[in-house]
Amino acid sequence: MSISENLHHIESEIPAHVRLVAVSKTKPNEQILEAYAYGQRDFGENYIQELTAKAEALPKDIRWHAIGHIQTNKVKYIAPFVHLIHGVDSLKLLQEINKQAAKSNRVIDCLLQVFIASEESKFGLDENEVKEILSDEIIRTLPNIRIVGLMGIASNTDDEDQVRKEFRNLKSLFDSVKQLHPGITILSMGMSGDYKMAIEEGSTMIRVGSLIFGERN
Ligand SMILES: *Cc1c(COP(=O)(O)O)cnc(C)c1O
């Protein structure tokens, strides 16, 4: 199937309120342009250098999502243009994004990445850290940041009950922080292997790569 057929297929399966981020990491610009020609505008990348190079070469109305782990010293490269940063997993990173956003005269939308998997390798904050970052004392110090939601990556396992449980935990944290902070509206969860379940459990934004562009090497 072609990229546009894949996009069409996924779009036909997701409700209108769920945004699809096409994860194009490692894929060439020609394939991104194929998705663009179909009408896709949200693209996600993991590696800052790749993200910056693609943003420079590709149409300016693409909304670039930084979905991977970000080192603080790389923030300056994406601050002038990034649409949404999904992988915010420390206050230190948030402070650097705030600083670089100010230099670009921007307010940058960010998602707090929450650790939900049972694996040790995944990055992310715990529930208390999320609530602490969202406190007035901290938010006050970050005028060039808007925290608009939460993001999580479920365990890479065939155990569907486990994955569902992880999505459910994140949704329940999402609901609870949303009550205190109405600006929290995005719940980024679900990838190629688990996006349907993620949507059943309340996802509003899915990050899908291989199902659109094919397997990565
Ligand atoms: C690579 C990646 C995806 C997309 O993964 P697929 O399984 O190819 O859909 C989604 N989210 C993050 C954070 C990723 O690193």
Short mmCIF file of C-alpha atoms and ligand atoms in Angstrom, two decimals:
data_model
loop_
_atom_site.label_atom_id
_atom_site.label_comp_id
_atom_site.label_asym_id
_atom_site.label_seq_id
_atom_site.Cartn_x
_atom_site.Cartn_y
_atom_site.Cartn_z
CA MET A 1 0.00 0.00 0.00
CA SER A 2 1.12 3.55 -0.68
CA ILE A 3 1.68 6.20 1.98
CA SER A 4 -1.53 8.01 1.07
CA GLU A 5 -3.50 4.77 1.20
CA ASN A 6 -2.04 4.07 4.62
CA LEU A 7 -2.99 7.55 5.82
CA HIS A 8 -6.46 7.19 4.40
CA HIS A 9 -6.90 3.86 6.12
CA ILE A 10 -5.78 5.15 9.54
CA GLU A 11 -7.87 8.32 9.23
CA SER A 12 -10.95 6.27 8.44
CA GLU A 13 -10.48 4.45 11.72
CA ILE A 14 -9.90 7.33 14.12
CA PRO A 15 -12.52 9.71 15.50
CA ALA A 16 -12.41 13.35 14.37
CA HIS A 17 -11.15 14.65 17.72
CA VAL A 18 -8.01 12.50 17.57
CA ARG A 19 -5.02 14.13 15.85
CA LEU A 20 -2.65 11.95 13.85
CA VAL A 21 1.06 12.74 14.05
CA ALA A 22 2.93 10.98 11.25
CA VAL A 23 6.25 9.81 12.68
CA SER A 24 8.76 10.24 9.87
CA LYS A 25 12.05 9.55 11.69
CA THR A 26 14.70 7.93 9.44
CA LYS A 27 12.40 8.39 6.41
CA PRO A 28 13.47 10.51 3.44
CA ASN A 29 11.95 13.87 2.50
CA GLU A 30 10.30 12.38 -0.62
CA GLN A 31 8.14 10.16 1.57
CA ILE A 32 7.22 13.06 3.83
CA LEU A 33 6.21 15.04 0.74
CA GLU A 34 4.01 12.16 -0.37
CA ALA A 35 2.16 12.32 2.95
CA TYR A 36 2.10 16.13 2.66
CA ALA A 37 0.54 15.93 -0.79
CA TYR A 38 -2.17 13.76 0.70
CA GLY A 39 -2.88 16.53 3.22
CA GLN A 40 -0.93 15.42 6.29
CA ARG A 41 0.54 18.41 8.16
CA ASP A 42 1.63 17.04 11.55
CA PHE A 43 4.94 15.17 11.52
CA GLY A 44 6.96 13.77 14.42
CA GLU A 45 10.71 13.32 14.66
CA ASN A 46 12.97 11.97 17.41
CA TYR A 47 16.39 13.30 16.56
CA ILE A 48 17.01 17.03 16.71
CA GLN A 49 19.51 17.17 13.87
CA GLU A 50 17.19 15.26 11.56
CA LEU A 51 14.22 17.36 12.63
CA THR A 52 16.08 20.61 11.96
CA ALA A 53 17.35 19.52 8.56
CA LYS A 54 13.91 18.36 7.45
CA ALA A 55 12.19 21.51 8.70
CA GLU A 56 14.62 23.58 6.68
CA ALA A 57 14.08 21.61 3.48
CA LEU A 58 10.33 20.98 3.62
CA PRO A 59 7.20 23.17 3.33
CA LYS A 60 6.86 25.80 6.05
CA ASP A 61 3.29 24.95 6.97
CA ILE A 62 4.31 21.56 8.35
CA ARG A 63 3.74 21.32 12.11
CA TRP A 64 6.82 19.64 13.55
CA HIS A 65 6.48 17.58 16.71
CA ALA A 66 9.58 16.69 18.74
CA ILE A 67 8.59 13.31 20.16
CA GLY A 68 11.84 11.85 21.45
CA HIS A 69 14.08 12.42 24.42
CA ILE A 70 15.73 15.86 24.13
CA GLN A 71 19.08 16.91 25.53
CA THR A 72 19.00 20.42 26.97
CA ASN A 73 21.88 21.59 24.76
CA LYS A 74 19.83 20.76 21.63
CA VAL A 75 16.73 22.79 22.48
CA LYS A 76 18.06 25.95 20.83
CA TYR A 77 17.98 24.32 17.39
CA ILE A 78 14.23 23.64 17.43
CA ALA A 79 12.94 26.53 19.56
CA PRO A 80 12.43 28.90 16.59
CA PHE A 81 9.93 26.65 14.82
CA VAL A 82 8.83 23.54 16.74
CA HIS A 83 5.04 23.12 17.02
CA LEU A 84 4.82 20.81 20.04
CA ILE A 85 7.42 19.15 22.25
CA HIS A 86 6.13 15.80 23.52
CA GLY A 87 9.07 14.50 25.49
CA VAL A 88 9.47 16.91 28.40
CA ASP A 89 10.72 14.79 31.25
CA SER A 90 12.45 17.20 33.62
CA LEU A 91 12.11 20.68 35.05
CA LYS A 92 15.62 21.44 33.84
CA LEU A 93 14.57 20.75 30.25
CA LEU A 94 11.46 22.86 30.68
CA GLN A 95 13.56 25.76 31.96
CA GLU A 96 15.83 25.53 28.93
CA ILE A 97 12.85 25.42 26.55
CA ASN A 98 11.47 28.50 28.31
CA LYS A 99 14.78 30.32 27.88
CA GLN A 100 15.16 29.45 24.20
CA ALA A 101 11.49 30.20 23.49
CA ALA A 102 11.98 33.68 24.95
CA LYS A 103 14.95 34.26 22.65
CA SER A 104 12.70 33.44 19.70
CA ASN A 105 9.85 35.55 21.08
CA ARG A 106 7.66 32.49 21.22
CA VAL A 107 5.50 30.58 23.65
CA ILE A 108 6.17 26.90 23.04
CA ASP A 109 3.54 24.23 23.64
CA CYS A 110 4.83 21.24 25.61
CA LEU A 111 3.56 17.90 26.84
CA LEU A 112 4.88 16.38 30.04
CA GLN A 113 6.08 12.85 29.39
CA VAL A 114 4.84 10.49 32.06
CA PHE A 115 6.52 7.21 32.83
CA ILE A 116 3.85 4.53 32.42
CA ALA A 117 5.71 1.46 31.18
CA SER A 118 6.97 -1.41 33.27
CA GLU A 119 10.32 -1.23 31.49
CA GLU A 120 13.21 0.63 33.04
CA SER A 121 14.58 2.20 29.88
CA LYS A 122 11.73 4.60 29.19
CA PHE A 123 12.02 8.24 30.17
CA GLY A 124 9.34 10.13 32.00
CA LEU A 125 8.02 11.84 35.10
CA ASP A 126 5.98 10.25 37.84
CA GLU A 127 2.62 11.51 39.04
CA ASN A 128 4.02 13.68 41.83
CA GLU A 129 6.59 15.28 39.58
CA VAL A 130 3.85 16.15 37.06
CA LYS A 131 1.75 17.81 39.74
CA GLU A 132 4.74 19.66 41.13
CA ILE A 133 5.70 21.07 37.72
CA LEU A 134 2.11 22.21 37.19
CA SER A 135 2.08 24.10 40.49
CA ASP A 136 1.68 27.88 40.36
CA GLU A 137 5.11 28.47 41.88
CA ILE A 138 6.81 26.71 38.99
CA ILE A 139 4.50 27.66 36.12
CA ARG A 140 4.95 31.31 37.11
CA THR A 141 8.65 31.04 36.32
CA LEU A 142 8.01 29.69 32.80
CA PRO A 143 6.18 32.45 30.89
CA ASN A 144 7.33 31.20 27.48
CA ILE A 145 5.97 27.69 27.98
CA ARG A 146 2.43 26.43 27.72
CA ILE A 147 1.91 22.95 29.11
CA VAL A 148 -0.97 21.63 27.05
CA GLY A 149 -1.06 17.95 27.90
CA LEU A 150 0.57 14.66 28.79
CA MET A 151 2.39 12.04 26.75
CA GLY A 152 3.22 8.41 27.47
CA ILE A 153 4.76 5.36 25.84
CA ALA A 154 3.32 2.00 26.87
CA SER A 155 5.41 -1.10 27.41
CA ASN A 156 6.62 -2.83 24.28
CA THR A 157 4.84 -6.12 24.98
CA ASP A 158 2.21 -8.46 23.54
CA ASP A 159 0.43 -8.38 26.88
CA GLU A 160 -2.63 -6.30 25.93
CA ASP A 161 -3.94 -6.16 29.48
CA GLN A 162 -0.68 -4.63 30.59
CA VAL A 163 -0.73 -2.00 27.85
CA ARG A 164 -4.37 -1.16 28.52
CA LYS A 165 -3.65 -0.78 32.21
CA GLU A 166 -0.81 1.66 31.44
CA PHE A 167 -3.01 3.75 29.13
CA ARG A 168 -5.72 3.77 31.77
CA ASN A 169 -3.33 5.01 34.43
CA LEU A 170 -2.19 7.85 32.20
CA LYS A 171 -5.78 8.78 31.32
CA SER A 172 -6.70 8.92 34.97
CA LEU A 173 -3.75 11.21 35.74
CA PHE A 174 -4.76 13.31 32.70
CA ASP A 175 -8.31 13.65 34.02
CA SER A 176 -7.15 14.63 37.45
CA VAL A 177 -4.66 17.33 36.35
CA LYS A 178 -7.15 18.63 33.80
CA GLN A 179 -9.58 19.52 36.55
CA LEU A 180 -7.08 21.90 38.14
CA HIS A 181 -5.47 23.07 34.90
CA PRO A 182 -8.00 23.57 32.08
CA GLY A 183 -5.16 24.30 29.60
CA ILE A 184 -4.33 20.60 29.66
CA THR A 185 -6.25 19.22 26.68
CA ILE A 186 -3.92 16.86 24.81
CA LEU A 187 -3.29 13.24 25.71
CA SER A 188 -0.59 11.88 23.39
CA MET A 189 -0.61 8.10 23.57
CA GLY A 190 -0.67 5.29 21.02
CA MET A 191 1.70 4.18 18.25
CA SER A 192 1.41 1.81 15.28
CA GLY A 193 0.94 -1.27 17.43
CA ASP A 194 -1.43 0.09 20.03
CA TYR A 195 -3.19 3.21 18.74
CA LYS A 196 -6.64 1.65 18.59
CA MET A 197 -6.47 0.64 22.20
CA ALA A 198 -5.01 4.03 23.12
CA ILE A 199 -8.00 5.77 21.52
CA GLU A 200 -10.41 3.46 23.35
CA GLU A 201 -8.68 4.55 26.54
CA GLY A 202 -8.96 8.26 25.82
CA SER A 203 -6.04 9.30 23.63
CA THR A 204 -6.48 12.57 21.71
CA MET A 205 -3.22 12.40 19.74
CA ILE A 206 -1.55 9.32 18.24
CA ARG A 207 2.02 9.05 16.98
CA VAL A 208 2.14 6.58 14.13
CA GLY A 209 5.24 5.78 12.08
CA SER A 210 5.72 2.31 10.61
CA LEU A 211 2.06 1.84 9.75
CA ILE A 212 2.30 4.88 7.46
CA PHE A 213 5.85 4.76 6.12
CA GLY A 214 6.72 1.08 6.54
CA GLU A 215 9.15 -0.58 8.91
CA ARG A 216 12.33 1.27 9.84
CA ASN A 217 15.74 -0.35 9.45
C1 LIG B 1 9.18 5.97 16.81
C2 LIG B 1 8.16 6.50 17.74
C3 LIG B 1 6.79 6.41 17.45
C4 LIG B 1 6.24 5.69 16.23
O1 LIG B 1 6.45 4.32 16.33
P1 LIG B 1 5.73 3.29 15.31
O2 LIG B 1 5.71 2.02 16.10
O3 LIG B 1 6.61 3.22 14.12
O4 LIG B 1 4.39 3.80 15.04
C5 LIG B 1 5.90 7.00 18.33
N1 LIG B 1 6.31 7.62 19.45
C6 LIG B 1 7.62 7.72 19.76
C7 LIG B 1 8.00 8.44 21.01
C8 LIG B 1 8.58 7.15 18.93
O5 LIG B 1 9.87 7.24 19.28
#
